[in-house]
Amino acid sequence: MAINLNHSEVPIRENRLGSVTGYQGSIKDLVNQAAGCSLKNKERCFSQASACSSGCAQSYLSRIVDAVLVVHAPVGCAADSVYSNTQNKWGEKVRNWKHRNISVVTTNMVEEDTVFGAVNKLTETIREAYRRFNPKAIFVTTSCVSGIIGEDIQSVLDELQEEIPVPLAPVFCEGFKSKVWASGFDAAFHAILTKIVKPPEKKTNQVNMINFSGSARNQIVETLARFGLEPVFVAPYSTVEQLSRMSEAAATISICGTLGSYIGNGLEQQFGVPYVKTLQPHGIAGMDSWLRGLGATVGKEKEVEAYISEQKELIAADLAEIREKLSGYKAVVGMGPSFGHNYIRTLQELGIEVIWGATWHFDPQYDNGEAPASIQDLAAAEVDIPLSVGDQQNFELLNLLNRLKPDLYVARHGGSTVWATKLGIPSIMVADEFSAFGYQGLIDFGHRLLDAVTNRSLAKNLSKRIKLPYTDWWLAQDTFTFLEDEVI
Amino acid sequence: MSEYIEQIRHVCSLGALQSVLAIDRAVPILHAGPGCGQKLWGAIGFQNGCQGSGYAGGHTVPCTNIGEKEVIFGGDERLRGIVHNSLNVLDADLFVILTGCTSDIVGDDVGEVARRFQEKGKPVVYAETGGFKGTNLFGHELVLDAIIDQYLQPAKSKQTGLVNIWSVVPFHDPFWVGTYKAIERLIAELGLTPNIIFGPGNGIDALNKVPQAEFNLLISPWVGLKNVQHLQEKFGTPYLHYPVLPIGPTETAKFLRTVGEYAGLEEKRIEKIIAKHEANYYYFIERSADVLLETRLLPRRFITIADSFYSLGIAKFLINDIGLLPETQYITDGVTEEQQAGIKAEFSSFVDGITANVVFTSDGGAVHEAIRETKFRSRPLILGSSWERVLSDQVNGYQLSVTMPASDRLVLDRTYVGYEGALRLVEDIYSIILADFQ
């Protein structure tokens, strides 16, 4: 399926990839259904607040160092700029940079704008944003309000482009359009692909490393140097200039399949930059696969093999020890699909039995037309694991955890682990995308898990003293009571 | 209000979902887009003193996650289903349906949905809080009005001495729990019976008692005025509007005297309470006077960039009690023009004829630009939000986050209100100054 850069808007994942947010079954069943084109989305007749595309698009783009984000929306839609600013400072801390505030301006749409439109306000805000920050690019995100009242943002930007000499990129990420909030990453990357990335002038030894915070950047710089490569961490903390040269890279790699697949495949299809479509580099199998994929792409297979065996030998004793300590523990995983699949495998490498996987959506394929490597890998394994898909519906997770009572709940995405902890289940929040990264990362992560199960006092004390907000009726129901065939 | 905003310091009307969560065992039901809830509690909850999801917040909040289908065909039916199932799934005493931009624009008849449940005796109310309507502080007023109109029942009789207390906006103020508790203690000391609906251990029982009160006490520059007026119309309950958050001995004494006089309490008793608190307060100030006076790092001038509660409350304390001088004070909570005059007047009545220049704006970027252009004769003390960490570096100031977003602080039961609260503020400010070079 080709990526179309002639349109200013990328179709949402549901329409482009057939992604779903409602499913219950097992990994093998899910993959079979997806392969047989029989996978149907399901909908819930009870639902809880999840997340939306604009959050993903905005938090991602707002951390490009010399770009500005204009949020064409009521003030509340820019609420995540507070979180993004905190996140941004973490990334700056990792790099020993001086702190700055992210550059986000909202048009602050009000009631009269819903009647008369707000294109003048948008024009004024973009001009002011340009004056304040003198940025190298301006991204303009849409919102439910601007979408419903039909603001012609493209025309505003086309007109302003004559007076403002930097790329003005629309980012279509109306929250109501997609239940898969990762559609917002695609919208962000589509804006980068269509408005920022320039055709290559030369080929470089650089590798586009698609990620969030870059906390493992030193390790990655060191590792890639062994193969004569230099990573450019995309897109947060990069400059517009760096992004514009992504087409010149030797390859694109990603820490997360969900995040990286659109830009990776887009660069490959448009500019011939190979995208490494392997497992993600969590744990041993993941790192092996990721490095071998990269090695094959750049012709450094031998160097990669040498590195892999050297690194594995370094951790062999530690791994045996941590596996022994963790074996017998049972875990439930709750994450976005790419992280979810990769962490199921990673936990198994640590000797933990994963008894359920819950992912926030599922992509039957990526933009190259292939199913994600991470789910193919799990489907090919001997053991099948129960799996459900939901847009982070906590009532299902709580019901499930209450029934399964695992030793550990491992999740990514804020506002999830706290509820498991209240049930008395020690929980790990994988906030850093480089947790369990590679060989040493696996050992470090193992120790983190071990610490969590070794002292459970917080979980125990909390669970004894607090009341969950769910009725006894609900906790006695089947977990997927409210999951129904979608009625269109 | 219509200006662009850089560095947000409030969210939209739907942010009032947090006011519902501040009432024990009350649950908001959002008829809104899938991301609204997460964005809003993220900003005025988690990234603001690290306030978490509590009993039923965060990803527990029921939400229709309104999508394209509802935009085209309307979302009444989906909402009805979600409300029905919320009543079964969640263990709560009150459900408040709150609308977001989408449902308000497409014109869903949410009132009709709520009424159907009300007719069946279910504790369900609704408020139209579409985000484009205003700030979360405005939304807070909408929610309280909705509860007054659709939930509260007239009392059979008034309870002597019972006072409803309305003040800071829960969650928007990271110190709201401690602040309500501190006000509760002060009012109880006067011999009155405080009734507060927000915070632990209060909730529905307190809410049900609201119409029985002898009077409503509003401690706020403007937020909530509409509500106490509404309560007066509806239940005939008079109200006392005290426009300054009382921080420190001068303002707290004035507050206690004002309330005492309004409630017809014995003056001698109030003076005794004030004297006891002042003795305790000044014991510590006397002890710390050495460091307050003799360190070479002492800031002489301060700026507040805060909502009207904290901008005014802190300015009163630092000027009237601690002897600092005001640089421009920036008020960021979207105060309407008609309400600005009253607040401005308060900034003109400090000790010794001191006045402060006040600017009302929600645009933090413009504030930072103005401050960067200000010439300071000493290191300024900047009392604002975590947005000011960077600014403070640029102008060589001291910074303390006291208002939304206070993402750099963990706040549990801390408050700056009253006598002890003022001591906490002095501790926090001077600990930052002392830590600055050590």
PDB file of C-alpha atoms in Angstrom, chain B residues 16-227:
ATOM      1  CA  ALA B  16     -14.605  21.166  35.414  1.00  0.00           C
ATOM      2  CA  LEU B  17     -14.689  17.380  35.313  1.00  0.00           C
ATOM      3  CA  GLN B  18     -12.090  17.678  38.066  1.00  0.00           C
ATOM      4  CA  SER B  19     -14.491  19.686  40.228  1.00  0.00           C
ATOM      5  CA  VAL B  20     -16.889  16.748  40.062  1.00  0.00           C
ATOM      6  CA  LEU B  21     -14.092  14.364  41.054  1.00  0.00           C
ATOM      7  CA  ALA B  22     -13.349  16.613  44.033  1.00  0.00           C
ATOM      8  CA  ILE B  23     -16.727  15.649  45.495  1.00  0.00           C
ATOM      9  CA  ASP B  24     -16.358  12.294  47.221  1.00  0.00           C
ATOM     10  CA  ARG B  25     -18.140   9.524  45.305  1.00  0.00           C
ATOM     11  CA  ALA B  26     -19.223  11.825  42.479  1.00  0.00           C
ATOM     12  CA  VAL B  27     -18.284  10.800  38.947  1.00  0.00           C
ATOM     13  CA  PRO B  28     -18.245  12.863  35.760  1.00  0.00           C
ATOM     14  CA  ILE B  29     -19.496  11.304  32.527  1.00  0.00           C
ATOM     15  CA  LEU B  30     -17.940  13.002  29.537  1.00  0.00           C
ATOM     16  CA  HIS B  31     -19.864  13.352  26.315  1.00  0.00           C
ATOM     17  CA  ALA B  32     -16.760  14.414  24.487  1.00  0.00           C
ATOM     18  CA  GLY B  33     -13.928  13.383  22.230  1.00  0.00           C
ATOM     19  CA  PRO B  34     -11.602  10.547  23.235  1.00  0.00           C
ATOM     20  CA  GLY B  35      -8.685  12.795  24.152  1.00  0.00           C
ATOM     21  CA  CYS B  36     -10.435  15.526  26.141  1.00  0.00           C
ATOM     22  CA  GLY B  37     -10.374  13.770  29.498  1.00  0.00           C
ATOM     23  CA  GLN B  38      -6.749  12.723  29.307  1.00  0.00           C
ATOM     24  CA  LYS B  39      -5.532  16.146  28.233  1.00  0.00           C
ATOM     25  CA  LEU B  40      -7.483  17.987  30.904  1.00  0.00           C
ATOM     26  CA  TRP B  41      -6.697  15.900  33.946  1.00  0.00           C
ATOM     27  CA  GLY B  42      -3.133  15.642  32.716  1.00  0.00           C
ATOM     28  CA  ALA B  43      -2.744  19.416  32.849  1.00  0.00           C
ATOM     29  CA  ILE B  44      -4.739  20.421  35.920  1.00  0.00           C
ATOM     30  CA  GLY B  45      -4.227  17.172  37.769  1.00  0.00           C
ATOM     31  CA  PHE B  46      -1.128  15.113  37.216  1.00  0.00           C
ATOM     32  CA  GLN B  47       1.101  17.913  35.934  1.00  0.00           C
ATOM     33  CA  ASN B  48      -0.074  20.203  38.715  1.00  0.00           C
ATOM     34  CA  GLY B  49       1.277  19.171  42.081  1.00  0.00           C
ATOM     35  CA  CYS B  50       1.192  15.507  40.948  1.00  0.00           C
ATOM     36  CA  GLN B  51      -2.491  15.113  41.750  1.00  0.00           C
ATOM     37  CA  GLY B  52      -3.450  11.663  40.539  1.00  0.00           C
ATOM     38  CA  SER B  53      -6.603   9.911  39.525  1.00  0.00           C
ATOM     39  CA  GLY B  54      -7.946   9.308  43.052  1.00  0.00           C
ATOM     40  CA  TYR B  55     -11.151   7.318  43.494  1.00  0.00           C
ATOM     41  CA  ALA B  56     -12.574   7.496  39.996  1.00  0.00           C
ATOM     42  CA  GLY B  57     -10.536   9.944  37.932  1.00  0.00           C
ATOM     43  CA  GLY B  58      -8.046   9.510  35.139  1.00  0.00           C
ATOM     44  CA  HIS B  59      -8.858   6.709  32.741  1.00  0.00           C
ATOM     45  CA  THR B  60     -11.772   5.626  34.951  1.00  0.00           C
ATOM     46  CA  VAL B  61     -13.927   8.580  33.910  1.00  0.00           C
ATOM     47  CA  PRO B  62     -16.727   7.320  31.650  1.00  0.00           C
ATOM     48  CA  CYS B  63     -16.641   9.001  28.250  1.00  0.00           C
ATOM     49  CA  THR B  64     -18.584   8.518  25.040  1.00  0.00           C
ATOM     50  CA  ASN B  65     -15.311   9.023  23.131  1.00  0.00           C
ATOM     51  CA  ILE B  66     -17.420  10.698  20.507  1.00  0.00           C
ATOM     52  CA  GLY B  67     -16.362   9.890  16.951  1.00  0.00           C
ATOM     53  CA  GLU B  68     -17.249  10.659  13.367  1.00  0.00           C
ATOM     54  CA  LYS B  69     -20.441   8.618  13.584  1.00  0.00           C
ATOM     55  CA  GLU B  70     -21.826  10.722  16.437  1.00  0.00           C
ATOM     56  CA  VAL B  71     -20.760  13.929  14.715  1.00  0.00           C
ATOM     57  CA  ILE B  72     -22.873  12.954  11.720  1.00  0.00           C
ATOM     58  CA  PHE B  73     -25.799  11.162  13.326  1.00  0.00           C
ATOM     59  CA  GLY B  74     -25.823  12.745  16.786  1.00  0.00           C
ATOM     60  CA  GLY B  75     -24.634  11.183  20.010  1.00  0.00           C
ATOM     61  CA  ASP B  76     -27.726  11.123  22.223  1.00  0.00           C
ATOM     62  CA  GLU B  77     -28.174   7.410  21.930  1.00  0.00           C
ATOM     63  CA  ARG B  78     -24.555   6.608  22.658  1.00  0.00           C
ATOM     64  CA  LEU B  79     -24.646   8.913  25.654  1.00  0.00           C
ATOM     65  CA  ARG B  80     -27.785   7.248  26.986  1.00  0.00           C
ATOM     66  CA  GLY B  81     -26.066   3.857  26.784  1.00  0.00           C
ATOM     67  CA  ILE B  82     -22.901   5.082  28.470  1.00  0.00           C
ATOM     68  CA  VAL B  83     -24.864   6.725  31.312  1.00  0.00           C
ATOM     69  CA  HIS B  84     -26.983   3.617  31.797  1.00  0.00           C
ATOM     70  CA  ASN B  85     -23.907   1.409  31.994  1.00  0.00           C
ATOM     71  CA  SER B  86     -22.008   3.880  34.170  1.00  0.00           C
ATOM     72  CA  LEU B  87     -24.732   3.511  36.801  1.00  0.00           C
ATOM     73  CA  ASN B  88     -24.148  -0.245  36.794  1.00  0.00           C
ATOM     74  CA  VAL B  89     -20.367  -0.336  36.563  1.00  0.00           C
ATOM     75  CA  LEU B  90     -19.312   2.472  38.889  1.00  0.00           C
ATOM     76  CA  ASP B  91     -19.999   2.676  42.576  1.00  0.00           C
ATOM     77  CA  ALA B  92     -20.904   6.338  43.075  1.00  0.00           C
ATOM     78  CA  ASP B  93     -23.567   8.619  44.520  1.00  0.00           C
ATOM     79  CA  LEU B  94     -23.751  11.349  41.905  1.00  0.00           C
ATOM     80  CA  PHE B  95     -23.102  11.364  38.159  1.00  0.00           C
ATOM     81  CA  VAL B  96     -22.534  14.613  36.285  1.00  0.00           C
ATOM     82  CA  ILE B  97     -22.732  14.530  32.495  1.00  0.00           C
ATOM     83  CA  LEU B  98     -20.390  17.097  30.982  1.00  0.00           C
ATOM     84  CA  THR B  99     -20.369  17.945  27.316  1.00  0.00           C
ATOM     85  CA  GLY B 100     -17.355  18.770  25.180  1.00  0.00           C
ATOM     86  CA  CYS B 101     -17.050  20.976  22.103  1.00  0.00           C
ATOM     87  CA  THR B 102     -18.233  18.329  19.672  1.00  0.00           C
ATOM     88  CA  SER B 103     -21.537  17.481  21.317  1.00  0.00           C
ATOM     89  CA  ASP B 104     -22.307  21.152  21.962  1.00  0.00           C
ATOM     90  CA  ILE B 105     -21.677  22.059  18.327  1.00  0.00           C
ATOM     91  CA  VAL B 106     -23.678  19.185  16.851  1.00  0.00           C
ATOM     92  CA  GLY B 107     -26.422  20.048  19.310  1.00  0.00           C
ATOM     93  CA  ASP B 108     -27.072  16.811  21.179  1.00  0.00           C
ATOM     94  CA  ASP B 109     -30.006  17.094  23.570  1.00  0.00           C
ATOM     95  CA  VAL B 110     -28.060  16.136  26.632  1.00  0.00           C
ATOM     96  CA  GLY B 111     -30.614  17.724  28.943  1.00  0.00           C
ATOM     97  CA  GLU B 112     -33.213  15.307  27.688  1.00  0.00           C
ATOM     98  CA  VAL B 113     -30.902  12.339  28.312  1.00  0.00           C
ATOM     99  CA  ALA B 114     -30.232  13.539  31.865  1.00  0.00           C
ATOM    100  CA  ARG B 115     -33.910  14.192  32.576  1.00  0.00           C
ATOM    101  CA  ARG B 116     -34.860  10.645  31.611  1.00  0.00           C
ATOM    102  CA  PHE B 117     -32.535   9.324  34.288  1.00  0.00           C
ATOM    103  CA  GLN B 118     -33.675  11.945  36.791  1.00  0.00           C
ATOM    104  CA  GLU B 119     -37.298  10.877  36.217  1.00  0.00           C
ATOM    105  CA  LYS B 120     -36.296   7.369  37.206  1.00  0.00           C
ATOM    106  CA  GLY B 121     -34.828   8.757  40.419  1.00  0.00           C
ATOM    107  CA  LYS B 122     -31.212   8.363  39.344  1.00  0.00           C
ATOM    108  CA  PRO B 123     -28.688  10.893  40.664  1.00  0.00           C
ATOM    109  CA  VAL B 124     -27.718  12.233  37.250  1.00  0.00           C
ATOM    110  CA  VAL B 125     -27.251  15.899  36.368  1.00  0.00           C
ATOM    111  CA  TYR B 126     -25.716  17.599  33.339  1.00  0.00           C
ATOM    112  CA  ALA B 127     -23.839  20.738  32.383  1.00  0.00           C
ATOM    113  CA  GLU B 128     -22.997  22.004  28.915  1.00  0.00           C
ATOM    114  CA  THR B 129     -19.295  22.648  29.267  1.00  0.00           C
ATOM    115  CA  GLY B 130     -18.141  22.719  25.625  1.00  0.00           C
ATOM    116  CA  GLY B 131     -14.520  23.808  25.764  1.00  0.00           C
ATOM    117  CA  PHE B 132     -14.959  26.837  23.528  1.00  0.00           C
ATOM    118  CA  LYS B 133     -17.253  28.423  26.127  1.00  0.00           C
ATOM    119  CA  GLY B 134     -14.525  29.480  28.517  1.00  0.00           C
ATOM    120  CA  THR B 135     -11.992  28.461  31.106  1.00  0.00           C
ATOM    121  CA  ASN B 136     -12.176  25.569  33.544  1.00  0.00           C
ATOM    122  CA  LEU B 137     -12.843  28.130  36.293  1.00  0.00           C
ATOM    123  CA  PHE B 138     -15.899  29.240  34.372  1.00  0.00           C
ATOM    124  CA  GLY B 139     -16.727  25.556  33.854  1.00  0.00           C
ATOM    125  CA  HIS B 140     -16.458  25.027  37.606  1.00  0.00           C
ATOM    126  CA  GLU B 141     -19.234  27.601  38.050  1.00  0.00           C
ATOM    127  CA  LEU B 142     -21.345  25.885  35.387  1.00  0.00           C
ATOM    128  CA  VAL B 143     -21.032  22.562  37.192  1.00  0.00           C
ATOM    129  CA  LEU B 144     -21.963  24.014  40.566  1.00  0.00           C
ATOM    130  CA  ASP B 145     -24.968  25.767  39.025  1.00  0.00           C
ATOM    131  CA  ALA B 146     -26.033  22.497  37.404  1.00  0.00           C
ATOM    132  CA  ILE B 147     -25.867  20.723  40.759  1.00  0.00           C
ATOM    133  CA  ILE B 148     -27.772  23.555  42.463  1.00  0.00           C
ATOM    134  CA  ASP B 149     -30.516  23.481  39.839  1.00  0.00           C
ATOM    135  CA  GLN B 150     -30.848  19.799  39.184  1.00  0.00           C
ATOM    136  CA  TYR B 151     -29.818  18.058  42.386  1.00  0.00           C
ATOM    137  CA  LEU B 152     -30.236  20.166  45.530  1.00  0.00           C
ATOM    138  CA  GLN B 153     -33.578  20.080  47.298  1.00  0.00           C
ATOM    139  CA  PRO B 154     -34.913  22.913  49.504  1.00  0.00           C
ATOM    140  CA  ALA B 155     -34.231  22.364  53.204  1.00  0.00           C
ATOM    141  CA  LYS B 156     -37.047  21.865  55.695  1.00  0.00           C
ATOM    142  CA  SER B 157     -35.225  24.121  58.116  1.00  0.00           C
ATOM    143  CA  LYS B 158     -32.001  26.089  58.412  1.00  0.00           C
ATOM    144  CA  GLN B 159     -29.260  24.886  60.720  1.00  0.00           C
ATOM    145  CA  THR B 160     -27.952  27.623  63.000  1.00  0.00           C
ATOM    146  CA  GLY B 161     -24.279  28.313  62.531  1.00  0.00           C
ATOM    147  CA  LEU B 162     -23.976  26.119  59.419  1.00  0.00           C
ATOM    148  CA  VAL B 163     -21.818  27.849  56.804  1.00  0.00           C
ATOM    149  CA  ASN B 164     -21.165  26.554  53.294  1.00  0.00           C
ATOM    150  CA  ILE B 165     -17.637  27.334  52.191  1.00  0.00           C
ATOM    151  CA  TRP B 166     -16.760  28.005  48.552  1.00  0.00           C
ATOM    152  CA  SER B 167     -13.279  28.968  47.541  1.00  0.00           C
ATOM    153  CA  VAL B 168     -10.397  27.765  45.360  1.00  0.00           C
ATOM    154  CA  VAL B 169     -11.125  25.578  42.335  1.00  0.00           C
ATOM    155  CA  PRO B 170     -10.233  21.947  43.080  1.00  0.00           C
ATOM    156  CA  PHE B 171      -7.305  20.514  41.096  1.00  0.00           C
ATOM    157  CA  HIS B 172      -6.736  23.820  39.282  1.00  0.00           C
ATOM    158  CA  ASP B 173      -5.347  24.889  42.651  1.00  0.00           C
ATOM    159  CA  PRO B 174      -2.782  22.218  43.509  1.00  0.00           C
ATOM    160  CA  PHE B 175      -3.210  23.111  47.207  1.00  0.00           C
ATOM    161  CA  TRP B 176      -7.007  22.860  47.234  1.00  0.00           C
ATOM    162  CA  VAL B 177      -7.330  19.981  49.710  1.00  0.00           C
ATOM    163  CA  GLY B 178      -5.093  21.564  52.318  1.00  0.00           C
ATOM    164  CA  THR B 179      -6.640  24.957  51.684  1.00  0.00           C
ATOM    165  CA  TYR B 180     -10.216  23.807  52.246  1.00  0.00           C
ATOM    166  CA  LYS B 181      -9.109  21.973  55.395  1.00  0.00           C
ATOM    167  CA  ALA B 182      -7.354  25.090  56.690  1.00  0.00           C
ATOM    168  CA  ILE B 183     -10.405  27.276  56.054  1.00  0.00           C
ATOM    169  CA  GLU B 184     -12.569  24.634  57.699  1.00  0.00           C
ATOM    170  CA  ARG B 185     -10.392  24.729  60.824  1.00  0.00           C
ATOM    171  CA  LEU B 186     -10.476  28.534  61.026  1.00  0.00           C
ATOM    172  CA  ILE B 187     -14.263  28.676  60.644  1.00  0.00           C
ATOM    173  CA  ALA B 188     -14.732  25.923  63.211  1.00  0.00           C
ATOM    174  CA  GLU B 189     -12.526  27.838  65.643  1.00  0.00           C
ATOM    175  CA  LEU B 190     -14.921  30.742  65.409  1.00  0.00           C
ATOM    176  CA  GLY B 191     -17.640  28.445  66.702  1.00  0.00           C
ATOM    177  CA  LEU B 192     -19.418  28.079  63.371  1.00  0.00           C
ATOM    178  CA  THR B 193     -20.105  24.770  61.601  1.00  0.00           C
ATOM    179  CA  PRO B 194     -18.276  24.705  58.279  1.00  0.00           C
ATOM    180  CA  ASN B 195     -19.802  22.719  55.423  1.00  0.00           C
ATOM    181  CA  ILE B 196     -17.507  21.946  52.496  1.00  0.00           C
ATOM    182  CA  ILE B 197     -18.487  19.661  49.632  1.00  0.00           C
ATOM    183  CA  PHE B 198     -14.996  19.231  48.168  1.00  0.00           C
ATOM    184  CA  GLY B 199     -12.310  16.979  49.531  1.00  0.00           C
ATOM    185  CA  PRO B 200     -11.972  13.759  51.501  1.00  0.00           C
ATOM    186  CA  GLY B 201     -14.757  12.740  53.835  1.00  0.00           C
ATOM    187  CA  ASN B 202     -17.226  15.360  52.630  1.00  0.00           C
ATOM    188  CA  GLY B 203     -19.082  14.597  49.421  1.00  0.00           C
ATOM    189  CA  ILE B 204     -22.777  13.902  49.090  1.00  0.00           C
ATOM    190  CA  ASP B 205     -23.684  14.360  52.770  1.00  0.00           C
ATOM    191  CA  ALA B 206     -22.142  17.818  52.691  1.00  0.00           C
ATOM    192  CA  LEU B 207     -23.815  18.556  49.369  1.00  0.00           C
ATOM    193  CA  ASN B 208     -27.222  17.591  50.717  1.00  0.00           C
ATOM    194  CA  LYS B 209     -26.728  19.983  53.627  1.00  0.00           C
ATOM    195  CA  VAL B 210     -26.017  23.014  51.411  1.00  0.00           C
ATOM    196  CA  PRO B 211     -29.614  24.357  51.409  1.00  0.00           C
ATOM    197  CA  GLN B 212     -29.728  24.160  55.242  1.00  0.00           C
ATOM    198  CA  ALA B 213     -26.899  26.644  55.737  1.00  0.00           C
ATOM    199  CA  GLU B 214     -27.339  29.954  57.519  1.00  0.00           C
ATOM    200  CA  PHE B 215     -25.113  31.626  54.969  1.00  0.00           C
ATOM    201  CA  ASN B 216     -22.682  30.933  52.142  1.00  0.00           C
ATOM    202  CA  LEU B 217     -19.122  32.095  52.541  1.00  0.00           C
ATOM    203  CA  LEU B 218     -17.274  32.727  49.293  1.00  0.00           C
ATOM    204  CA  ILE B 219     -13.534  33.285  49.594  1.00  0.00           C
ATOM    205  CA  SER B 220     -12.551  34.117  46.064  1.00  0.00           C
ATOM    206  CA  PRO B 221     -11.779  37.113  43.864  1.00  0.00           C
ATOM    207  CA  TRP B 222     -14.522  36.157  41.406  1.00  0.00           C
ATOM    208  CA  VAL B 223     -14.940  32.417  40.875  1.00  0.00           C
ATOM    209  CA  GLY B 224     -18.129  31.198  42.489  1.00  0.00           C
ATOM    210  CA  LEU B 225     -19.868  34.537  42.861  1.00  0.00           C
ATOM    211  CA  LYS B 226     -22.441  33.419  40.333  1.00  0.00           C
ATOM    212  CA  ASN B 227     -23.074  30.291  42.424  1.00  0.00           C
TER     213      ASN B 227
END
